[in-house]
Tab-separated table of N, CA and C and ligand atoms in Angstrom:
chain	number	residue	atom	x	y	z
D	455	UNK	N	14.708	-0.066	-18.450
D	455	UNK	CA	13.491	-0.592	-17.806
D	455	UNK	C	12.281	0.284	-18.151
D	456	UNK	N	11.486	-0.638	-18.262
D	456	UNK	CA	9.715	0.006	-18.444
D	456	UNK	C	9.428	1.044	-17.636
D	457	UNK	N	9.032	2.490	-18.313
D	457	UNK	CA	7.916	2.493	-17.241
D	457	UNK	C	6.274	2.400	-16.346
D	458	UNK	N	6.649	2.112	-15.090
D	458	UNK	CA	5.070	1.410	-14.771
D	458	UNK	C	4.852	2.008	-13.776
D	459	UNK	N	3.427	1.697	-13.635
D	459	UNK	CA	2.168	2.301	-12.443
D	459	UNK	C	2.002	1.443	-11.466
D	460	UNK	N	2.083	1.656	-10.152
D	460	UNK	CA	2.028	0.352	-8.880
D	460	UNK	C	0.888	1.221	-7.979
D	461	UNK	N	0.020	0.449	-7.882
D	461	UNK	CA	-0.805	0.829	-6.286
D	461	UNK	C	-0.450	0.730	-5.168
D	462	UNK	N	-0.437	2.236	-4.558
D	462	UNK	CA	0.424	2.210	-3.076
D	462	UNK	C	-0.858	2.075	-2.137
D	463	UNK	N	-0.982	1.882	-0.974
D	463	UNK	CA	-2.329	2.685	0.027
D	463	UNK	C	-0.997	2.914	1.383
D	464	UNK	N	-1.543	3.884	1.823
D	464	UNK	CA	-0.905	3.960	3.432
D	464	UNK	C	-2.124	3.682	4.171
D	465	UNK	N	-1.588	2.732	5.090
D	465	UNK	CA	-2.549	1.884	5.395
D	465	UNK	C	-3.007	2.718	6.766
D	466	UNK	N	-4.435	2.384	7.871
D	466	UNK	CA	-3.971	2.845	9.073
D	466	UNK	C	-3.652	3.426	10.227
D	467	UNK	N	-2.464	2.445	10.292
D	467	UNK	CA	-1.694	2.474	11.339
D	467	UNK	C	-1.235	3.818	11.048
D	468	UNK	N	-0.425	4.141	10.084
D	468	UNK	CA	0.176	5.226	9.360
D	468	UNK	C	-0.400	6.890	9.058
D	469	UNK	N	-1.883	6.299	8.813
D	469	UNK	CA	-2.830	7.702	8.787
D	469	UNK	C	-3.226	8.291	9.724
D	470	UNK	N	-3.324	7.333	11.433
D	470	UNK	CA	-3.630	7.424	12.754
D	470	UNK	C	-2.434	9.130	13.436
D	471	UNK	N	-1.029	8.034	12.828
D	471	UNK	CA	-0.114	8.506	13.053
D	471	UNK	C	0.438	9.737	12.323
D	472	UNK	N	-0.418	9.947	11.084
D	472	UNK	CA	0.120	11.550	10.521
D	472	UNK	C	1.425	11.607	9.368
D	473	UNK	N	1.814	10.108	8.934
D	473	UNK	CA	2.725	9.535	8.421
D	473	UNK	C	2.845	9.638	7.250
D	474	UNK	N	1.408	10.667	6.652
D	474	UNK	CA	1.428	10.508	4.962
D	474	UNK	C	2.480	11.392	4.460
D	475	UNK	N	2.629	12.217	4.864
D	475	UNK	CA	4.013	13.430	4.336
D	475	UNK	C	4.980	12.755	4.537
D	476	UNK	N	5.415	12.063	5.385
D	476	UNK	CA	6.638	11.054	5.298
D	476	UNK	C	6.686	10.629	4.422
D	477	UNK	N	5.651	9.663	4.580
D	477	UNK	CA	5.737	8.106	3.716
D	477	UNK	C	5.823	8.699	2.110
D	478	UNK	N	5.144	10.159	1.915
D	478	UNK	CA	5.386	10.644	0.317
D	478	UNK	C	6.368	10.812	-0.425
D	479	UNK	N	7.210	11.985	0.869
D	479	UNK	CA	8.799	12.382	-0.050
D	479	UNK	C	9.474	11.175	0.484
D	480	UNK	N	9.253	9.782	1.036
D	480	UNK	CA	10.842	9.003	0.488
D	480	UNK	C	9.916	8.247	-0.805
D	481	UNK	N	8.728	8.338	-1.396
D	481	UNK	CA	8.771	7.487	-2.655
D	481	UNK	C	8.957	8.299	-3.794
D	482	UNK	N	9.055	10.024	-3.416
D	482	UNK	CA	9.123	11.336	-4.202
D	482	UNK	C	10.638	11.133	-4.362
D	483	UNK	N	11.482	11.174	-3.105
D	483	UNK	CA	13.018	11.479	-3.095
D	483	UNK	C	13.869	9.893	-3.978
D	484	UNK	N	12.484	8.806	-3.732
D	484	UNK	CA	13.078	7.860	-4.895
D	484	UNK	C	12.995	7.933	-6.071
D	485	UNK	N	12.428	8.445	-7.220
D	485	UNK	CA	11.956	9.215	-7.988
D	485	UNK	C	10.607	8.372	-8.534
D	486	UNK	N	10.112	8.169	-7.553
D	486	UNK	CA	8.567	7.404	-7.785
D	486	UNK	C	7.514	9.089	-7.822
D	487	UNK	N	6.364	8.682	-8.990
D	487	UNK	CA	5.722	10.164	-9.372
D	487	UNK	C	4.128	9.487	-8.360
D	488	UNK	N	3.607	10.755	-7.924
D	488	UNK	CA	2.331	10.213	-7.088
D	488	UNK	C	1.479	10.629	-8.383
D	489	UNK	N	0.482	9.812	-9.072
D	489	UNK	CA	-0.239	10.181	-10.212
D	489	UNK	C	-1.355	10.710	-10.105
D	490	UNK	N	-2.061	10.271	-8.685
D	490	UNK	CA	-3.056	9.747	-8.139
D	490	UNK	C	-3.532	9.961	-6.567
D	491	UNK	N	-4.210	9.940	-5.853
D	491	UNK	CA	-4.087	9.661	-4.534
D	491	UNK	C	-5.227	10.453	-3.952
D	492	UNK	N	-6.056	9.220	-2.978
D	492	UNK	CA	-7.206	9.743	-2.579
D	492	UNK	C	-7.468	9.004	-0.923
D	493	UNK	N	-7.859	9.606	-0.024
D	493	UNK	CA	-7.863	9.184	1.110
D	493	UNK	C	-9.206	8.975	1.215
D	494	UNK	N	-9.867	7.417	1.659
D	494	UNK	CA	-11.023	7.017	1.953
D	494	UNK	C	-10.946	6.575	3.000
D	495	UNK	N	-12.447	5.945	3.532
D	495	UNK	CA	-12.136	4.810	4.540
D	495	UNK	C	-12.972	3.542	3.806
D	496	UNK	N	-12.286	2.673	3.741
D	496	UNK	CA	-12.978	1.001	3.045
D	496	UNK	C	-14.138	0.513	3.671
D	497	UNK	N	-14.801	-0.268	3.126
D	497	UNK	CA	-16.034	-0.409	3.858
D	497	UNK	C	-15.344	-2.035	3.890
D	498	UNK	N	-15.898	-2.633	4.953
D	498	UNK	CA	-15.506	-4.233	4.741
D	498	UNK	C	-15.982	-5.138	3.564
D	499	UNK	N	-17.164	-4.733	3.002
D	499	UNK	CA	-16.642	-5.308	1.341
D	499	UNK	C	-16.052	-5.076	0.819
D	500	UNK	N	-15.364	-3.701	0.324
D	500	UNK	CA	-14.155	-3.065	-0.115
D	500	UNK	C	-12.792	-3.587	0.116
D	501	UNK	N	-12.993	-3.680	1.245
D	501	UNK	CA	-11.204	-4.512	1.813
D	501	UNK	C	-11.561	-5.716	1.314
D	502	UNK	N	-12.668	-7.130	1.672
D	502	UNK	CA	-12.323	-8.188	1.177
D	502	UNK	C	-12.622	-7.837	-0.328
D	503	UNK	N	-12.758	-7.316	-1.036
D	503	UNK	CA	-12.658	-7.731	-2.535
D	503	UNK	C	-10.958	-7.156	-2.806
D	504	UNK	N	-10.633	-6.265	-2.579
D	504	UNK	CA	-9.427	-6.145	-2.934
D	504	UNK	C	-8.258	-7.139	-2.198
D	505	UNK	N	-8.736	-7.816	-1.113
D	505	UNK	CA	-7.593	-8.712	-0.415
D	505	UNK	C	-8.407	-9.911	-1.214
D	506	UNK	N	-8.809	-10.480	-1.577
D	506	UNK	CA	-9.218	-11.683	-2.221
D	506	UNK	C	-8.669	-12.954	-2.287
D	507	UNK	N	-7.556	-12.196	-2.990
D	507	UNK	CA	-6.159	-13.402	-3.143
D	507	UNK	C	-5.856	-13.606	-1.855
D	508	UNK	N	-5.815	-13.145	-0.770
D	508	UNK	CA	-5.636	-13.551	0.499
D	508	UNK	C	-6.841	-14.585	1.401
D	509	UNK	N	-7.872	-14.782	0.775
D	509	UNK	CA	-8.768	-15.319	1.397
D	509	UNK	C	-8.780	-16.606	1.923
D	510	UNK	N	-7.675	-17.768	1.682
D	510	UNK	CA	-7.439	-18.871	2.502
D	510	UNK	C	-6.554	-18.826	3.530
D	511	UNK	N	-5.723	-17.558	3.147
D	511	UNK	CA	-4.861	-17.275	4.521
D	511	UNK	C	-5.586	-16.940	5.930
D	512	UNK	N	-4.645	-17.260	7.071
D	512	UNK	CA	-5.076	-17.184	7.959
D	512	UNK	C	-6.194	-15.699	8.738
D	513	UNK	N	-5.018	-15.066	8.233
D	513	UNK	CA	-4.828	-13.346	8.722
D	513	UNK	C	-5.801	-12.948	7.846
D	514	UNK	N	-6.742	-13.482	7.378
D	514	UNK	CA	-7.606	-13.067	6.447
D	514	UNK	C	-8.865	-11.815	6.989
D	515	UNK	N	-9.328	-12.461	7.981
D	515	UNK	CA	-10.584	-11.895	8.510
D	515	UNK	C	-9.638	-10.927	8.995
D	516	UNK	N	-8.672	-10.634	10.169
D	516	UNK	CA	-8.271	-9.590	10.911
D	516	UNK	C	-7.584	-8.763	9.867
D	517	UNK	N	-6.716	-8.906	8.785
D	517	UNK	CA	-6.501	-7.757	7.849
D	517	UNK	C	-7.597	-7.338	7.118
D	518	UNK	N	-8.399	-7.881	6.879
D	518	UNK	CA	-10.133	-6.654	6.309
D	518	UNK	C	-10.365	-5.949	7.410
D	519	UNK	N	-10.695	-6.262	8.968
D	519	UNK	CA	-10.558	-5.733	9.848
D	519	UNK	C	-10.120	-3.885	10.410
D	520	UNK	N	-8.588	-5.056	10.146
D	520	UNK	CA	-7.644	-3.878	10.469
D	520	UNK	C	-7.233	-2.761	9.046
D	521	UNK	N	-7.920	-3.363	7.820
D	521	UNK	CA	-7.748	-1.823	7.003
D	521	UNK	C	-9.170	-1.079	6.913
D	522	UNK	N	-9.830	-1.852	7.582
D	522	UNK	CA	-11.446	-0.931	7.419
D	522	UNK	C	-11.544	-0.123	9.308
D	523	UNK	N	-10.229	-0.145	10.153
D	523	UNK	CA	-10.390	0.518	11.177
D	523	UNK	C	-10.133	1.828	11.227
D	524	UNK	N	-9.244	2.690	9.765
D	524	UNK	CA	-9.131	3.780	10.018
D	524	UNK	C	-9.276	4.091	8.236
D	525	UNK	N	-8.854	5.463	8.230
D	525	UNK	CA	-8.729	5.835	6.444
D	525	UNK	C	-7.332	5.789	6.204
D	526	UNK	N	-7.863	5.555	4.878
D	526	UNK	CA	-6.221	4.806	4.032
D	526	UNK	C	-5.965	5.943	2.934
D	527	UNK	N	-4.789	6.118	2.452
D	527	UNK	CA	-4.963	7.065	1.594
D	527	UNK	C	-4.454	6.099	0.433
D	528	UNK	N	-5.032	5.807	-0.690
D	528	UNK	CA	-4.773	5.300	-1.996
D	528	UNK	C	-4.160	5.627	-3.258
D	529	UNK	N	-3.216	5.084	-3.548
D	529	UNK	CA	-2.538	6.246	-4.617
D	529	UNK	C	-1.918	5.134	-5.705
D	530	UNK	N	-1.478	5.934	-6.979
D	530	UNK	CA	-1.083	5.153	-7.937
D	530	UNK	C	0.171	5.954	-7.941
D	531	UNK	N	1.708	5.575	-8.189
D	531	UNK	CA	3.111	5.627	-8.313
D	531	UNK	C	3.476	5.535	-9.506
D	532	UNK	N	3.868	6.316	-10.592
D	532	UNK	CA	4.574	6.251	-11.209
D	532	UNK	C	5.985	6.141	-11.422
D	533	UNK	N	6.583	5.370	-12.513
D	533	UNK	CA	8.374	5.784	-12.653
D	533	UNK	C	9.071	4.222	-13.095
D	534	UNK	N	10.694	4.485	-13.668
D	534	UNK	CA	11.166	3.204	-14.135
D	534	UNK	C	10.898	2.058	-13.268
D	535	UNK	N	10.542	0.895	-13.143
D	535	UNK	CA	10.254	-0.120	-12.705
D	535	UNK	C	9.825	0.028	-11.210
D	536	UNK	N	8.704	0.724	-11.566
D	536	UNK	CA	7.557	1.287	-10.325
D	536	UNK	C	7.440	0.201	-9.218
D	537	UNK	N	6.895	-0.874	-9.816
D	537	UNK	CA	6.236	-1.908	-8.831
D	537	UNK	C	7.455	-2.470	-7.738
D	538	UNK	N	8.906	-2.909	-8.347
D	538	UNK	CA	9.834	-3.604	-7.697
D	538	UNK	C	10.559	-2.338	-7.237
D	539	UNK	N	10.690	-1.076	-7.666
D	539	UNK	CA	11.010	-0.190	-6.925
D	539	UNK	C	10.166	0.403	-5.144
D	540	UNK	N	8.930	0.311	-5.721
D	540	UNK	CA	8.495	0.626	-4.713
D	540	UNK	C	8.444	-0.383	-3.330
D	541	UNK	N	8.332	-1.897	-4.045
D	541	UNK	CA	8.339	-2.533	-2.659
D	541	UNK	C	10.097	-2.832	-2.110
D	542	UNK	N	10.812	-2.305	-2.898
D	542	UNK	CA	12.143	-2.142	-1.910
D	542	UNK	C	11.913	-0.741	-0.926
D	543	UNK	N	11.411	0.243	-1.570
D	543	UNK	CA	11.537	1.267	-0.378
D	543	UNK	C	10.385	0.799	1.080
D	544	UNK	N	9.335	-0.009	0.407
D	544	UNK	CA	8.684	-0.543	1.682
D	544	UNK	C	9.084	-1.724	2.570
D	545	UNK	N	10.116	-2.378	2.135
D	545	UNK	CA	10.767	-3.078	2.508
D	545	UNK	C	10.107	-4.402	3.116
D	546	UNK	N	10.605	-5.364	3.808
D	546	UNK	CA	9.933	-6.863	3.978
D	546	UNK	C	8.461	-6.523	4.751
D	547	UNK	N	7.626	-7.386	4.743
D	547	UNK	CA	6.081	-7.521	4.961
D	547	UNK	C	6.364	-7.068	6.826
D	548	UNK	N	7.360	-8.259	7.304
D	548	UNK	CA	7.251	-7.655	8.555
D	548	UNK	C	8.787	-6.752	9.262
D	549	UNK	N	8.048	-5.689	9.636
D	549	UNK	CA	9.422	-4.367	10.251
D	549	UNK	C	10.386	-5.355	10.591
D	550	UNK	N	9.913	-5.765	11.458
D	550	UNK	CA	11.494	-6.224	12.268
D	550	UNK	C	12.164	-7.475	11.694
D	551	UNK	N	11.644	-7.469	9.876
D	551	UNK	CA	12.687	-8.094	9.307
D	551	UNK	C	13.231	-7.270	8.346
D	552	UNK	N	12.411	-6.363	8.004
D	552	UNK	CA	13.050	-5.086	6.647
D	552	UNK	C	14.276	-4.390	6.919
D	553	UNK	N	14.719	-4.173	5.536
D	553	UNK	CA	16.031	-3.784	5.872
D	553	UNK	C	15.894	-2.072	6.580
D	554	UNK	N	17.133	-1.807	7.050
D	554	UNK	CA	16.993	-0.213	7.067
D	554	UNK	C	17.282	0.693	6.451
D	555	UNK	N	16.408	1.675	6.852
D	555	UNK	CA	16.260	2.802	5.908
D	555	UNK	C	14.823	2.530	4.908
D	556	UNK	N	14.217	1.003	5.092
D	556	UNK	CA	12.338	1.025	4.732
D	556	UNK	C	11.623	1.742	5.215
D	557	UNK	N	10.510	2.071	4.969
D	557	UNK	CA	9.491	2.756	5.225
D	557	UNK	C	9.096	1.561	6.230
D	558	UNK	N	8.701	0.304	6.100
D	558	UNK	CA	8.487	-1.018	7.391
D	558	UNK	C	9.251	-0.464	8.384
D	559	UNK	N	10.879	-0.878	8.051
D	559	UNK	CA	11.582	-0.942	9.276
D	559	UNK	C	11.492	0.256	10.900
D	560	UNK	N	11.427	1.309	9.477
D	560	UNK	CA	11.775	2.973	10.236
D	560	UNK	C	10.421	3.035	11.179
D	561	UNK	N	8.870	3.037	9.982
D	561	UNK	CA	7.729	3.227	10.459
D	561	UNK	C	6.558	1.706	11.120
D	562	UNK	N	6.913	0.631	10.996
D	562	UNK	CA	6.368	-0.107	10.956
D	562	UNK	C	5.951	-0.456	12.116
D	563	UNK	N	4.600	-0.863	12.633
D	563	UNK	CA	4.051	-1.342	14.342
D	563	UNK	C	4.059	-2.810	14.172
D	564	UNK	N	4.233	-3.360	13.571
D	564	UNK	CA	3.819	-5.252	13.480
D	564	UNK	C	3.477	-5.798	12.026
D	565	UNK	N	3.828	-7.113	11.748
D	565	UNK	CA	3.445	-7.666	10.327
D	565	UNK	C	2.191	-6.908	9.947
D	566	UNK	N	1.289	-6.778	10.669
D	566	UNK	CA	-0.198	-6.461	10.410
D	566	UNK	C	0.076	-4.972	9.929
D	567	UNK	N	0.301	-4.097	10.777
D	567	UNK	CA	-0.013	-2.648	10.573
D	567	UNK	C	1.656	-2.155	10.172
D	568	UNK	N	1.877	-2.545	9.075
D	568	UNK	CA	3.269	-2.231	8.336
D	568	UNK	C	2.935	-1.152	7.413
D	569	UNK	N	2.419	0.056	7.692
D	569	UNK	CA	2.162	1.587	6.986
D	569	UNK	C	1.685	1.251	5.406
D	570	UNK	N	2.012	0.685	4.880
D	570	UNK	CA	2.192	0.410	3.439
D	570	UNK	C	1.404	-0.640	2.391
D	571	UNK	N	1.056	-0.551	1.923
D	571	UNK	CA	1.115	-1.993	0.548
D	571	UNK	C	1.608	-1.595	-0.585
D	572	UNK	N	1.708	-2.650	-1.276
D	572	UNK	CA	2.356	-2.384	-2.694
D	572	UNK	C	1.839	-3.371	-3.456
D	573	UNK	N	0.974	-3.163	-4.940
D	573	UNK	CA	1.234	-4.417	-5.947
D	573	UNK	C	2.819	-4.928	-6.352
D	574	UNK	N	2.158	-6.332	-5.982
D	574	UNK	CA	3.823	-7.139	-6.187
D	574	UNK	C	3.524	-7.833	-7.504
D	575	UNK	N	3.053	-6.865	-8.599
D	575	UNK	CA	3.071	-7.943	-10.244
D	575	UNK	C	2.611	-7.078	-11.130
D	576	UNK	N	2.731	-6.750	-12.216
D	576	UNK	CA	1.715	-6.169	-13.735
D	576	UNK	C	0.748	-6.672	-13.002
D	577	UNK	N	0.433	-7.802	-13.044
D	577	UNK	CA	-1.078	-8.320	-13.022
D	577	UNK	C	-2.082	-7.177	-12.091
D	578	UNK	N	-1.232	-7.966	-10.632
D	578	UNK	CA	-1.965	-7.743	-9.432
D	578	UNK	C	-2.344	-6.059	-9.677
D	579	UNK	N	-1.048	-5.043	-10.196
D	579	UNK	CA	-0.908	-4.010	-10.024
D	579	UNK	C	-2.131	-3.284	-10.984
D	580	UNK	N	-2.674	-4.120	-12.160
D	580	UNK	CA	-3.692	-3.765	-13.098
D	580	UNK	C	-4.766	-3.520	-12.059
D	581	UNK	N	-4.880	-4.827	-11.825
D	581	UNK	CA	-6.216	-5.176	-10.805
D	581	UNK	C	-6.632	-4.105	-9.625
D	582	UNK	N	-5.006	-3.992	-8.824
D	582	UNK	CA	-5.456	-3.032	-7.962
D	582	UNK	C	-5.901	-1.482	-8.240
D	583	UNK	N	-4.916	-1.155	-9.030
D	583	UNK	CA	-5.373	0.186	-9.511
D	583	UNK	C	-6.766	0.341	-10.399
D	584	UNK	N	-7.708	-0.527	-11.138
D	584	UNK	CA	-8.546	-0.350	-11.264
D	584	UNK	C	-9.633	-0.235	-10.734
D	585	UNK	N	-9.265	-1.097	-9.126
D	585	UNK	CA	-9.997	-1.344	-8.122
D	585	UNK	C	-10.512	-0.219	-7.297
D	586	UNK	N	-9.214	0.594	-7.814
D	586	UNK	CA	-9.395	1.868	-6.787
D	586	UNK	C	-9.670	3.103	-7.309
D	587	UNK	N	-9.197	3.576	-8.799
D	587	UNK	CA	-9.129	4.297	-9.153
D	587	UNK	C	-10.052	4.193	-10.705
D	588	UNK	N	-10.690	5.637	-10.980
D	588	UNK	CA	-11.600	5.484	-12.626
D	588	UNK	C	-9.400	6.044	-13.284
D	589	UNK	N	-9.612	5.789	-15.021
D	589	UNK	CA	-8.246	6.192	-15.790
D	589	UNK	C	-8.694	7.652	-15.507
D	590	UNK	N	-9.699	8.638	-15.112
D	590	UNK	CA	-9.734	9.487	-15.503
D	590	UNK	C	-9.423	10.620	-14.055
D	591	UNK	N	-8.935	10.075	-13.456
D	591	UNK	CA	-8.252	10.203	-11.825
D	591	UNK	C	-6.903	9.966	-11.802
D	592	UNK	N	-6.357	9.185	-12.929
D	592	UNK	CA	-5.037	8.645	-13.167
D	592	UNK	C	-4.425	10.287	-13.881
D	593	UNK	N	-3.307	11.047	-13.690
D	593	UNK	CA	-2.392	12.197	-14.888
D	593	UNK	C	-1.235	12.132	-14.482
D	594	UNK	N	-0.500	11.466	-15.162
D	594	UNK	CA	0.943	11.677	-15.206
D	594	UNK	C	1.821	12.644	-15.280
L	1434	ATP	P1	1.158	-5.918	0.858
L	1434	ATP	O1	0.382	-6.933	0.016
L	1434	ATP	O2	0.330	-5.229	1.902
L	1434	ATP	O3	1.963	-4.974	0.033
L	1434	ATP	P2	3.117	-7.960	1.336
L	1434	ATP	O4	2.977	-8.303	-0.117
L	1434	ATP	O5	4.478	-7.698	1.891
L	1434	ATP	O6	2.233	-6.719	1.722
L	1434	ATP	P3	1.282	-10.141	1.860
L	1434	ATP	O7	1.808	-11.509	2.131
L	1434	ATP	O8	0.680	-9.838	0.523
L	1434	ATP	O9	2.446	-9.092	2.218
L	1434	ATP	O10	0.210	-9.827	3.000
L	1434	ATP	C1	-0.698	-8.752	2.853
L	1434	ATP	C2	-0.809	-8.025	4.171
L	1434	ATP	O11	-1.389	-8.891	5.134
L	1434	ATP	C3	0.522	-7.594	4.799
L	1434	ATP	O12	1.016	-6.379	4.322
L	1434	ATP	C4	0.144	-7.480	6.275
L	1434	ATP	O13	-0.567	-6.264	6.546
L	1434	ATP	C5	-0.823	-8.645	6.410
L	1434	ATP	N1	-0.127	-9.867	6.857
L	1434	ATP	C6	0.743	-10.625	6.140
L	1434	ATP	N2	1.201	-11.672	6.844
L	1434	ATP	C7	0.596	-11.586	8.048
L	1434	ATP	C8	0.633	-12.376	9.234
L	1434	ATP	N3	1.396	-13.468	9.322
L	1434	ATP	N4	-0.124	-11.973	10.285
L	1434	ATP	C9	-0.901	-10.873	10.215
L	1434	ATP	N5	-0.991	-10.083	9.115
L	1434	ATP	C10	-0.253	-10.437	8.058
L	1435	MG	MG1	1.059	-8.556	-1.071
């Protein structure tokens, strides 16, 4: 398998809670590489341009919301099949369906404030990481 770059953010719920040293060594102890990683807070144009693809969904307005209520820390993941690796360790969208031993299940408060995102594609994963990051912030 390839290897690839996935955009993580800890979202949050998660940063409120002090969760970033957690949430690091289980994507470290998976052998996912942090390349990257910068803690902001989003401004609400920021969140809707990067949620975009979400914009006919319902949960639309309250997830720009709820990631522009605290700072997120943003990071790019390296390692063999980064993207589908990483969203198994984050496990299903909502906790109390993820399996255990996720970062959802273990850490998760509700569908909404589930600690985590992950690009789920090459595509998406281009998009996001450019979104967030200059290449020259990116070292492997
Ligand atoms: P992410 O894109 O954050 O990695 P995901 O791919 O598992 O998560 P999506 O369907 O892309 O889930 O939804 C994006 C985010 O929107 C979710 O992570 C969650 O924070 C929020 N969300 C998803 N579904 C709902 C819902 N039914 N109600 C409220 N918020 C939701
Ligand atoms: Mg998604």
């Amino acid at each position: 398998m390839a290897v690839e770059r996935t955009l993580s953010i800890i979202k949050p719920d998660a940063t409120r809670r002090n969760l970033t040293g957690d949430i690091n060594t289980r994507f470290e102890k998976a052998g996912l590489r942090i390349v990257a990683q910068k803690r902001i807070r989003l401004t609400r144009a920021q969140a809707e341009g990067f949620y975009a693809v979400h914009k006919a969904r319902p949960f639309y307005g309250a997830l720009c919301d709820y990631m522009t209520s605290g700072p997120v820390v943003v990071q790019v993941l390296e390692g063999e099949g980064a993207i589908a690796r990483n969203r198994e360790i984050m496990g299903a969208t909502d906790p109390k369906k993820a399996a255990k031993g996720t970062i959802r299940a273990d850490l998760g408060e509700s569908i909404e404030a589930n600690c985590v995102h992950g690009s789920d594609a090459p595509e998406t994963a281009a998009f996001e990481i450019g979104y967030m990051f200059a290449g020259i912030e990116i070292t492997g």
